[in-house]
PDB file of C-alpha atoms in Angstrom:
ATOM      1  CA  UNK A  22       0.000   0.000   0.000  1.00  0.00           C
ATOM      2  CA  UNK A  23       2.837   2.373   0.838  1.00  0.00           C
ATOM      3  CA  UNK A  24       4.485   1.674  -2.527  1.00  0.00           C
ATOM      4  CA  UNK A  25       1.175   2.276  -4.331  1.00  0.00           C
ATOM      5  CA  UNK A  26       0.676   5.593  -2.541  1.00  0.00           C
ATOM      6  CA  UNK A  27       4.225   6.658  -3.363  1.00  0.00           C
ATOM      7  CA  UNK A  28       3.742   5.815  -7.055  1.00  0.00           C
ATOM      8  CA  UNK A  29       0.462   7.692  -7.096  1.00  0.00           C
ATOM      9  CA  UNK A  30       2.200  10.765  -5.699  1.00  0.00           C
ATOM     10  CA  UNK A  31       4.908  10.536  -8.362  1.00  0.00           C
ATOM     11  CA  UNK A  32       2.413  10.122 -11.231  1.00  0.00           C
ATOM     12  CA  UNK A  33       1.767  13.535 -12.806  1.00  0.00           C
ATOM     13  CA  UNK A  34      -1.795  14.602 -12.312  1.00  0.00           C
ATOM     14  CA  UNK A  35      -3.712  15.944 -15.304  1.00  0.00           C
ATOM     15  CA  UNK A  36      -4.559  19.583 -14.573  1.00  0.00           C
ATOM     16  CA  UNK A  37      -8.080  20.966 -14.978  1.00  0.00           C
ATOM     17  CA  UNK A  38      -8.930  21.630 -18.621  1.00  0.00           C
ATOM     18  CA  UNK A  39      -9.084  25.433 -18.450  1.00  0.00           C
ATOM     19  CA  UNK A  40      -5.813  25.586 -16.569  1.00  0.00           C
ATOM     20  CA  UNK A  41      -4.216  23.287 -19.119  1.00  0.00           C
ATOM     21  CA  UNK A  42      -5.568  25.396 -21.977  1.00  0.00           C
ATOM     22  CA  UNK A  43      -4.252  28.594 -20.386  1.00  0.00           C
ATOM     23  CA  UNK A  44      -0.875  27.022 -19.704  1.00  0.00           C
ATOM     24  CA  UNK A  45      -0.475  25.672 -23.232  1.00  0.00           C
ATOM     25  CA  UNK A  46      -1.538  29.000 -24.747  1.00  0.00           C
ATOM     26  CA  UNK A  47       1.147  30.786 -22.732  1.00  0.00           C
ATOM     27  CA  UNK A  48       3.609  28.050 -23.659  1.00  0.00           C
ATOM     28  CA  UNK A  49       2.923  28.452 -27.388  1.00  0.00           C
ATOM     29  CA  UNK A  50       3.110  32.232 -27.163  1.00  0.00           C
ATOM     30  CA  UNK A  51       6.379  32.029 -25.242  1.00  0.00           C
ATOM     31  CA  UNK A  52       7.803  29.541 -27.733  1.00  0.00           C
ATOM     32  CA  UNK A  53       6.995  31.955 -30.565  1.00  0.00           C
ATOM     33  CA  UNK A  54       8.005  35.120 -28.744  1.00  0.00           C
ATOM     34  CA  UNK A  55      10.672  35.856 -31.354  1.00  0.00           C
ATOM     35  CA  UNK A  56       8.864  34.523 -34.418  1.00  0.00           C
ATOM     36  CA  UNK A  57       5.333  35.745 -33.677  1.00  0.00           C
ATOM     37  CA  UNK A  58       5.957  39.447 -34.482  1.00  0.00           C
ATOM     38  CA  UNK A  59       7.634  38.386 -37.730  1.00  0.00           C
ATOM     39  CA  UNK A  60       4.723  36.076 -38.583  1.00  0.00           C
ATOM     40  CA  UNK A  61       2.264  38.924 -38.022  1.00  0.00           C
ATOM     41  CA  UNK A  62       4.329  41.310 -40.156  1.00  0.00           C
ATOM     42  CA  UNK A  63       4.642  38.762 -42.979  1.00  0.00           C
ATOM     43  CA  UNK A  64       0.893  38.136 -42.785  1.00  0.00           C
ATOM     44  CA  UNK A  65       0.198  41.850 -43.067  1.00  0.00           C
ATOM     45  CA  UNK A  66       2.616  42.292 -45.972  1.00  0.00           C
ATOM     46  CA  UNK A  67       1.121  39.295 -47.794  1.00  0.00           C
ATOM     47  CA  UNK A  68      -2.448  40.531 -47.316  1.00  0.00           C
ATOM     48  CA  UNK A  69      -1.694  44.113 -48.290  1.00  0.00           C
ATOM     49  CA  UNK A  70       0.401  42.873 -51.210  1.00  0.00           C
ATOM     50  CA  UNK A  71      -2.511  40.889 -52.615  1.00  0.00           C
ATOM     51  CA  UNK A  72      -4.928  43.760 -52.099  1.00  0.00           C
ATOM     52  CA  UNK A  73      -2.699  46.337 -53.791  1.00  0.00           C
ATOM     53  CA  UNK A  74      -1.188  43.989 -56.361  1.00  0.00           C
ATOM     54  CA  UNK A  75      -4.502  43.117 -57.978  1.00  0.00           C
ATOM     55  CA  UNK A  76      -4.967  46.803 -58.828  1.00  0.00           C
ATOM     56  CA  UNK A  77      -1.885  46.677 -61.032  1.00  0.00           C
ATOM     57  CA  UNK A  78      -3.770  44.487 -63.508  1.00  0.00           C
ATOM     58  CA  UNK A  79      -6.422  47.138 -64.157  1.00  0.00           C
ATOM     59  CA  UNK A  80      -6.426  50.810 -65.069  1.00  0.00           C
ATOM     60  CA  UNK A  81      -9.471  51.077 -62.850  1.00  0.00           C
ATOM     61  CA  UNK A  82     -10.441  48.042 -60.841  1.00  0.00           C
ATOM     62  CA  UNK A  83     -14.240  47.503 -60.672  1.00  0.00           C
ATOM     63  CA  UNK A  84     -15.705  47.721 -57.176  1.00  0.00           C
ATOM     64  CA  UNK A  85     -17.133  44.139 -57.250  1.00  0.00           C
ATOM     65  CA  UNK A  86     -13.689  42.803 -58.173  1.00  0.00           C
ATOM     66  CA  UNK A  87     -12.061  44.796 -55.380  1.00  0.00           C
ATOM     67  CA  UNK A  88     -14.640  43.471 -52.924  1.00  0.00           C
ATOM     68  CA  UNK A  89     -14.140  39.914 -54.096  1.00  0.00           C
ATOM     69  CA  UNK A  90     -10.363  40.009 -53.863  1.00  0.00           C
ATOM     70  CA  UNK A  91     -10.155  41.863 -50.556  1.00  0.00           C
ATOM     71  CA  UNK A  92     -12.613  39.514 -48.843  1.00  0.00           C
ATOM     72  CA  UNK A  93     -10.712  36.545 -50.244  1.00  0.00           C
ATOM     73  CA  UNK A  94      -7.477  37.897 -48.804  1.00  0.00           C
ATOM     74  CA  UNK A  95      -9.091  37.727 -45.360  1.00  0.00           C
ATOM     75  CA  UNK A  96      -9.509  33.964 -45.820  1.00  0.00           C
ATOM     76  CA  UNK A  97      -5.853  33.611 -46.754  1.00  0.00           C
ATOM     77  CA  UNK A  98      -4.870  35.585 -43.650  1.00  0.00           C
ATOM     78  CA  UNK A  99      -7.076  33.432 -41.413  1.00  0.00           C
ATOM     79  CA  UNK A 100      -5.773  30.093 -42.694  1.00  0.00           C
ATOM     80  CA  UNK A 101      -2.109  30.721 -43.483  1.00  0.00           C
ATOM     81  CA  UNK A 102      -0.731  30.371 -39.943  1.00  0.00           C
ATOM     82  CA  UNK A 103      -2.711  27.299 -38.904  1.00  0.00           C
ATOM     83  CA  UNK A 104      -2.571  25.482 -42.234  1.00  0.00           C
ATOM     84  CA  UNK A 105       0.928  26.308 -43.471  1.00  0.00           C
ATOM     85  CA  UNK A 106       3.051  27.694 -40.624  1.00  0.00           C
ATOM     86  CA  UNK A 107       1.772  25.316 -37.925  1.00  0.00           C
ATOM     87  CA  UNK A 108       2.943  22.078 -39.585  1.00  0.00           C
ATOM     88  CA  UNK A 109       6.369  23.583 -40.211  1.00  0.00           C
ATOM     89  CA  UNK A 110       6.679  24.596 -36.553  1.00  0.00           C
ATOM     90  CA  UNK A 111       5.805  21.032 -35.526  1.00  0.00           C
ATOM     91  CA  UNK A 112       8.361  19.697 -38.013  1.00  0.00           C
ATOM     92  CA  UNK A 113      10.989  21.937 -36.431  1.00  0.00           C
ATOM     93  CA  UNK A 114      10.060  20.547 -33.006  1.00  0.00           C
ATOM     94  CA  UNK A 115      10.574  17.021 -34.313  1.00  0.00           C
ATOM     95  CA  UNK A 116      13.971  17.978 -35.751  1.00  0.00           C
ATOM     96  CA  UNK A 117      14.951  19.617 -32.439  1.00  0.00           C
ATOM     97  CA  UNK A 118      13.790  16.653 -30.357  1.00  0.00           C
ATOM     98  CA  UNK A 119      11.242  18.614 -28.294  1.00  0.00           C
ATOM     99  CA  UNK A 120       8.149  17.120 -29.911  1.00  0.00           C
ATOM    100  CA  UNK A 121       8.021  13.958 -27.791  1.00  0.00           C
ATOM    101  CA  UNK A 122       8.578  16.001 -24.631  1.00  0.00           C
ATOM    102  CA  UNK A 123       5.586  18.196 -25.454  1.00  0.00           C
ATOM    103  CA  UNK A 124       3.502  15.128 -26.221  1.00  0.00           C
ATOM    104  CA  UNK A 125       4.412  13.633 -22.828  1.00  0.00           C
ATOM    105  CA  UNK A 126       3.086  16.592 -20.852  1.00  0.00           C
ATOM    106  CA  UNK A 127      -0.005  15.732 -18.740  1.00  0.00           C
ATOM    107  CA  UNK A 128      -2.243  18.027 -20.804  1.00  0.00           C
ATOM    108  CA  UNK A 129      -5.495  17.061 -22.559  1.00  0.00           C
ATOM    109  CA  UNK A 130      -5.062  16.903 -26.320  1.00  0.00           C
ATOM    110  CA  UNK A 131      -8.105  19.145 -26.790  1.00  0.00           C
ATOM    111  CA  UNK A 132      -6.557  21.834 -24.599  1.00  0.00           C
ATOM    112  CA  UNK A 133      -3.295  21.730 -26.554  1.00  0.00           C
ATOM    113  CA  UNK A 134      -5.149  21.876 -29.888  1.00  0.00           C
ATOM    114  CA  UNK A 135      -7.370  24.794 -28.899  1.00  0.00           C
ATOM    115  CA  UNK A 136      -4.398  26.609 -27.412  1.00  0.00           C
ATOM    116  CA  UNK A 137      -2.633  26.457 -30.768  1.00  0.00           C
ATOM    117  CA  UNK A 138      -5.852  27.528 -32.503  1.00  0.00           C
ATOM    118  CA  UNK A 139      -5.995  30.575 -30.227  1.00  0.00           C
ATOM    119  CA  UNK A 140      -2.394  31.477 -31.015  1.00  0.00           C
ATOM    120  CA  UNK A 141      -2.986  31.052 -34.758  1.00  0.00           C
ATOM    121  CA  UNK A 142      -6.065  33.276 -34.518  1.00  0.00           C
ATOM    122  CA  UNK A 143      -4.122  35.938 -32.604  1.00  0.00           C
ATOM    123  CA  UNK A 144      -1.470  35.914 -35.328  1.00  0.00           C
ATOM    124  CA  UNK A 145      -4.043  36.092 -38.132  1.00  0.00           C
ATOM    125  CA  UNK A 146      -6.559  38.732 -37.073  1.00  0.00           C
ATOM    126  CA  UNK A 147      -4.313  41.824 -37.311  1.00  0.00           C
ATOM    127  CA  UNK A 148      -3.444  41.040 -40.934  1.00  0.00           C
ATOM    128  CA  UNK A 149      -7.099  40.443 -41.827  1.00  0.00           C
ATOM    129  CA  UNK A 150      -8.117  43.796 -40.352  1.00  0.00           C
ATOM    130  CA  UNK A 151      -5.254  45.697 -41.983  1.00  0.00           C
ATOM    131  CA  UNK A 152      -6.005  44.121 -45.374  1.00  0.00           C
ATOM    132  CA  UNK A 153      -9.624  45.263 -45.211  1.00  0.00           C
ATOM    133  CA  UNK A 154      -8.661  48.787 -44.162  1.00  0.00           C
ATOM    134  CA  UNK A 155      -6.128  49.093 -46.989  1.00  0.00           C
ATOM    135  CA  UNK A 156      -8.652  47.776 -49.518  1.00  0.00           C
ATOM    136  CA  UNK A 157     -11.266  50.272 -48.343  1.00  0.00           C
ATOM    137  CA  UNK A 158      -8.828  53.176 -48.623  1.00  0.00           C
ATOM    138  CA  UNK A 159      -7.254  52.113 -51.915  1.00  0.00           C
ATOM    139  CA  UNK A 160     -10.397  51.235 -53.868  1.00  0.00           C
ATOM    140  CA  UNK A 161     -12.985  53.438 -52.134  1.00  0.00           C
ATOM    141  CA  UNK A 162     -15.172  50.448 -51.332  1.00  0.00           C
ATOM    142  CA  UNK A 163     -17.269  49.832 -48.241  1.00  0.00           C
ATOM    143  CA  UNK A 164     -17.960  46.582 -46.444  1.00  0.00           C
ATOM    144  CA  UNK A 165     -21.365  45.626 -45.035  1.00  0.00           C
ATOM    145  CA  UNK A 166     -20.152  43.927 -41.879  1.00  0.00           C
ATOM    146  CA  UNK A 167     -22.792  41.787 -40.157  1.00  0.00           C
ATOM    147  CA  UNK A 168     -22.709  39.739 -36.923  1.00  0.00           C
ATOM    148  CA  UNK A 169     -22.291  36.598 -39.034  1.00  0.00           C
ATOM    149  CA  UNK A 170     -18.673  37.581 -39.591  1.00  0.00           C
ATOM    150  CA  UNK A 171     -17.844  36.323 -36.083  1.00  0.00           C
ATOM    151  CA  UNK A 172     -18.821  32.654 -36.620  1.00  0.00           C
ATOM    152  CA  UNK A 173     -17.460  32.842 -40.181  1.00  0.00           C
ATOM    153  CA  UNK A 174     -14.030  33.983 -38.980  1.00  0.00           C
ATOM    154  CA  UNK A 175     -13.908  31.517 -36.093  1.00  0.00           C
ATOM    155  CA  UNK A 176     -15.027  28.545 -38.195  1.00  0.00           C
ATOM    156  CA  UNK A 177     -12.685  29.396 -41.071  1.00  0.00           C
ATOM    157  CA  UNK A 178      -9.688  29.825 -38.775  1.00  0.00           C
ATOM    158  CA  UNK A 179     -10.593  26.704 -36.788  1.00  0.00           C
ATOM    159  CA  UNK A 180     -10.934  24.445 -39.822  1.00  0.00           C
ATOM    160  CA  UNK A 181      -7.752  25.768 -41.408  1.00  0.00           C
ATOM    161  CA  UNK A 182      -5.855  25.278 -38.146  1.00  0.00           C
ATOM    162  CA  UNK A 183      -7.207  21.770 -37.582  1.00  0.00           C
ATOM    163  CA  UNK A 184      -6.282  20.736 -41.114  1.00  0.00           C
ATOM    164  CA  UNK A 185      -2.735  21.865 -40.422  1.00  0.00           C
ATOM    165  CA  UNK A 186      -2.825  20.250 -36.981  1.00  0.00           C
ATOM    166  CA  UNK A 187      -3.869  16.906 -38.470  1.00  0.00           C
ATOM    167  CA  UNK A 188      -1.069  17.155 -41.026  1.00  0.00           C
ATOM    168  CA  UNK A 189       1.414  18.007 -38.259  1.00  0.00           C
ATOM    169  CA  UNK A 190       0.690  14.945 -36.153  1.00  0.00           C
ATOM    170  CA  UNK A 191      -0.396  12.335 -38.695  1.00  0.00           C
ATOM    171  CA  UNK A 192       2.877  12.349 -40.639  1.00  0.00           C
ATOM    172  CA  UNK A 193       5.920  11.139 -38.711  1.00  0.00           C
ATOM    173  CA  UNK A 194       8.587  12.356 -41.131  1.00  0.00           C
ATOM    174  CA  UNK A 195       9.168  16.082 -40.457  1.00  0.00           C
ATOM    175  CA  UNK A 196      10.739  16.653 -43.882  1.00  0.00           C
ATOM    176  CA  UNK A 197       7.653  15.251 -45.578  1.00  0.00           C
ATOM    177  CA  UNK A 198       5.481  17.450 -43.388  1.00  0.00           C
ATOM    178  CA  UNK A 199       7.371  20.562 -44.462  1.00  0.00           C
ATOM    179  CA  UNK A 200       7.174  19.641 -48.147  1.00  0.00           C
ATOM    180  CA  UNK A 201       3.428  19.003 -48.023  1.00  0.00           C
ATOM    181  CA  UNK A 202       2.847  22.265 -46.161  1.00  0.00           C
ATOM    182  CA  UNK A 203       4.813  24.166 -48.788  1.00  0.00           C
ATOM    183  CA  UNK A 204       2.869  22.459 -51.582  1.00  0.00           C
ATOM    184  CA  UNK A 205      -0.364  23.532 -49.923  1.00  0.00           C
ATOM    185  CA  UNK A 206       0.717  27.158 -50.348  1.00  0.00           C
ATOM    186  CA  UNK A 207       0.614  26.794 -54.131  1.00  0.00           C
ATOM    187  CA  UNK A 208      -2.636  24.859 -54.127  1.00  0.00           C
ATOM    188  CA  UNK A 209      -4.543  27.129 -51.758  1.00  0.00           C
ATOM    189  CA  UNK A 210      -3.240  30.392 -53.207  1.00  0.00           C
ATOM    190  CA  UNK A 211      -3.233  29.439 -56.878  1.00  0.00           C
ATOM    191  CA  UNK A 212      -5.895  26.815 -57.518  1.00  0.00           C
ATOM    192  CA  UNK A 213      -8.582  27.386 -54.898  1.00  0.00           C
ATOM    193  CA  UNK A 214     -11.370  29.834 -55.859  1.00  0.00           C
ATOM    194  CA  UNK A 215     -10.752  32.211 -52.986  1.00  0.00           C
ATOM    195  CA  UNK A 216      -9.609  35.327 -54.817  1.00  0.00           C
ATOM    196  CA  UNK A 217     -11.667  34.576 -57.932  1.00  0.00           C
ATOM    197  CA  UNK A 218     -15.027  32.867 -58.664  1.00  0.00           C
ATOM    198  CA  UNK A 219     -15.137  29.111 -59.213  1.00  0.00           C
ATOM    199  CA  UNK A 220     -16.893  29.769 -62.528  1.00  0.00           C
ATOM    200  CA  UNK A 221     -13.497  30.787 -63.946  1.00  0.00           C
ATOM    201  CA  UNK A 222     -12.076  27.317 -63.304  1.00  0.00           C
ATOM    202  CA  UNK A 223     -12.281  24.311 -65.644  1.00  0.00           C
ATOM    203  CA  UNK A 224     -15.371  22.243 -64.736  1.00  0.00           C
ATOM    204  CA  UNK A 225     -13.347  19.353 -63.325  1.00  0.00           C
ATOM    205  CA  UNK A 226     -11.320  21.659 -61.079  1.00  0.00           C
ATOM    206  CA  UNK A 227     -14.438  23.549 -59.989  1.00  0.00           C
ATOM    207  CA  UNK A 228     -16.000  20.230 -58.946  1.00  0.00           C
ATOM    208  CA  UNK A 229     -12.957  19.340 -56.850  1.00  0.00           C
ATOM    209  CA  UNK A 230     -12.930  22.822 -55.325  1.00  0.00           C
ATOM    210  CA  UNK A 231     -16.590  22.519 -54.344  1.00  0.00           C
ATOM    211  CA  UNK A 232     -15.878  19.468 -52.219  1.00  0.00           C
ATOM    212  CA  UNK A 233     -12.893  21.091 -50.529  1.00  0.00           C
ATOM    213  CA  UNK A 234     -13.383  23.693 -47.783  1.00  0.00           C
ATOM    214  CA  UNK A 235     -11.466  26.688 -49.170  1.00  0.00           C
ATOM    215  CA  UNK A 236     -14.088  27.996 -51.591  1.00  0.00           C
ATOM    216  CA  UNK A 237     -16.727  27.643 -48.869  1.00  0.00           C
ATOM    217  CA  UNK A 238     -14.517  29.481 -46.371  1.00  0.00           C
ATOM    218  CA  UNK A 239     -14.473  32.402 -48.790  1.00  0.00           C
ATOM    219  CA  UNK A 240     -18.251  32.194 -49.180  1.00  0.00           C
ATOM    220  CA  UNK A 241     -19.060  32.439 -45.482  1.00  0.00           C
ATOM    221  CA  UNK A 242     -16.503  35.202 -44.887  1.00  0.00           C
ATOM    222  CA  UNK A 243     -17.869  37.207 -47.844  1.00  0.00           C
ATOM    223  CA  UNK A 244     -21.373  36.744 -46.493  1.00  0.00           C
ATOM    224  CA  UNK A 245     -20.263  38.454 -43.281  1.00  0.00           C
ATOM    225  CA  UNK A 246     -18.531  41.339 -45.064  1.00  0.00           C
ATOM    226  CA  UNK A 247     -20.745  42.030 -48.099  1.00  0.00           C
ATOM    227  CA  UNK A 248     -24.293  41.707 -49.353  1.00  0.00           C
ATOM    228  CA  UNK A 249     -25.531  40.214 -52.610  1.00  0.00           C
ATOM    229  CA  UNK A 250     -22.223  38.679 -53.728  1.00  0.00           C
ATOM    230  CA  UNK A 251     -22.537  35.066 -52.560  1.00  0.00           C
ATOM    231  CA  UNK A 252     -25.261  32.455 -52.196  1.00  0.00           C
ATOM    232  CA  UNK A 253     -25.548  28.959 -50.761  1.00  0.00           C
ATOM    233  CA  UNK A 254     -24.239  30.150 -47.422  1.00  0.00           C
ATOM    234  CA  UNK A 255     -25.834  27.347 -45.406  1.00  0.00           C
ATOM    235  CA  UNK A 256     -24.186  24.685 -47.574  1.00  0.00           C
ATOM    236  CA  UNK A 257     -20.843  26.429 -47.194  1.00  0.00           C
ATOM    237  CA  UNK A 258     -21.124  26.548 -43.399  1.00  0.00           C
ATOM    238  CA  UNK A 259     -21.925  22.832 -43.403  1.00  0.00           C
ATOM    239  CA  UNK A 260     -18.983  22.008 -45.653  1.00  0.00           C
ATOM    240  CA  UNK A 261     -16.463  23.974 -43.573  1.00  0.00           C
ATOM    241  CA  UNK A 262     -17.858  22.559 -40.319  1.00  0.00           C
ATOM    242  CA  UNK A 263     -17.623  18.976 -41.596  1.00  0.00           C
ATOM    243  CA  UNK A 264     -14.030  19.494 -42.700  1.00  0.00           C
ATOM    244  CA  UNK A 265     -13.236  20.974 -39.298  1.00  0.00           C
ATOM    245  CA  UNK A 266     -14.723  17.971 -37.508  1.00  0.00           C
ATOM    246  CA  UNK A 267     -12.979  15.499 -39.807  1.00  0.00           C
ATOM    247  CA  UNK A 268      -9.636  17.234 -39.289  1.00  0.00           C
ATOM    248  CA  UNK A 269     -10.197  17.240 -35.525  1.00  0.00           C
ATOM    249  CA  UNK A 270     -11.005  13.522 -35.573  1.00  0.00           C
ATOM    250  CA  UNK A 271      -7.894  12.778 -37.639  1.00  0.00           C
ATOM    251  CA  UNK A 272      -5.796  14.805 -35.208  1.00  0.00           C
ATOM    252  CA  UNK A 273      -7.231  12.917 -32.234  1.00  0.00           C
ATOM    253  CA  UNK A 274      -6.572   9.583 -33.912  1.00  0.00           C
ATOM    254  CA  UNK A 275      -2.988  10.540 -34.759  1.00  0.00           C
ATOM    255  CA  UNK A 276      -2.317  11.691 -31.217  1.00  0.00           C
ATOM    256  CA  UNK A 277      -3.978   8.645 -29.660  1.00  0.00           C
ATOM    257  CA  UNK A 278      -1.675   6.218 -31.450  1.00  0.00           C
ATOM    258  CA  UNK A 279       1.395   7.885 -30.004  1.00  0.00           C
ATOM    259  CA  UNK A 280       2.804   6.967 -26.554  1.00  0.00           C
TER     260      UNK A 280
END
């Protein structure tokens, strides 16, 4: 009995969920204390670059085009950190040998996942706001912001982050993780109908895009920032939510199979 009691005292106790979430959020922020300002700046430069760069293709950019592009840039800002940067950070942890230590901490997996989602959202929101302000000033457009922008932003950022989180933990080889994350940059930025309508894609690519979440992320975000531009909003919310749940389930499965 004495040995059992001693072992029980030595076994790390799992902290309450909110405490674990708070601790992991501070941990992630502290781990990125040097990189986070740079990530935010790069996000802002990328968003503003897209917003201003599209105007170089036109002598006078039509207002609907400016609205479409600027609202699409918000989606890129909201997903870039969680989907692209997150897997590369995890790959770096695996290279450095700290990944297994973090996995061994007595912290619920849900708390760790939502902590990273919070950090990714913190890094993404400033760029999204700045991109919209620059677009409004540059193209003299106005946004019709509605309360639906809150769930649209949260769901878009959550699904993008969970997709990256699943990629981070499902693939053991860190080099392969980095390569896939970098390939996603080209696919999401170049071939997903975020900055342009899906009607401009070949039919086969438009069909693929419809089943993926990125076009639907743009739809729900545009619905919260504009009026009369998008339709099928309910279907888009369902699509993005399903992808978020699937990515979460894949993340949980990947984490559960690890010691």
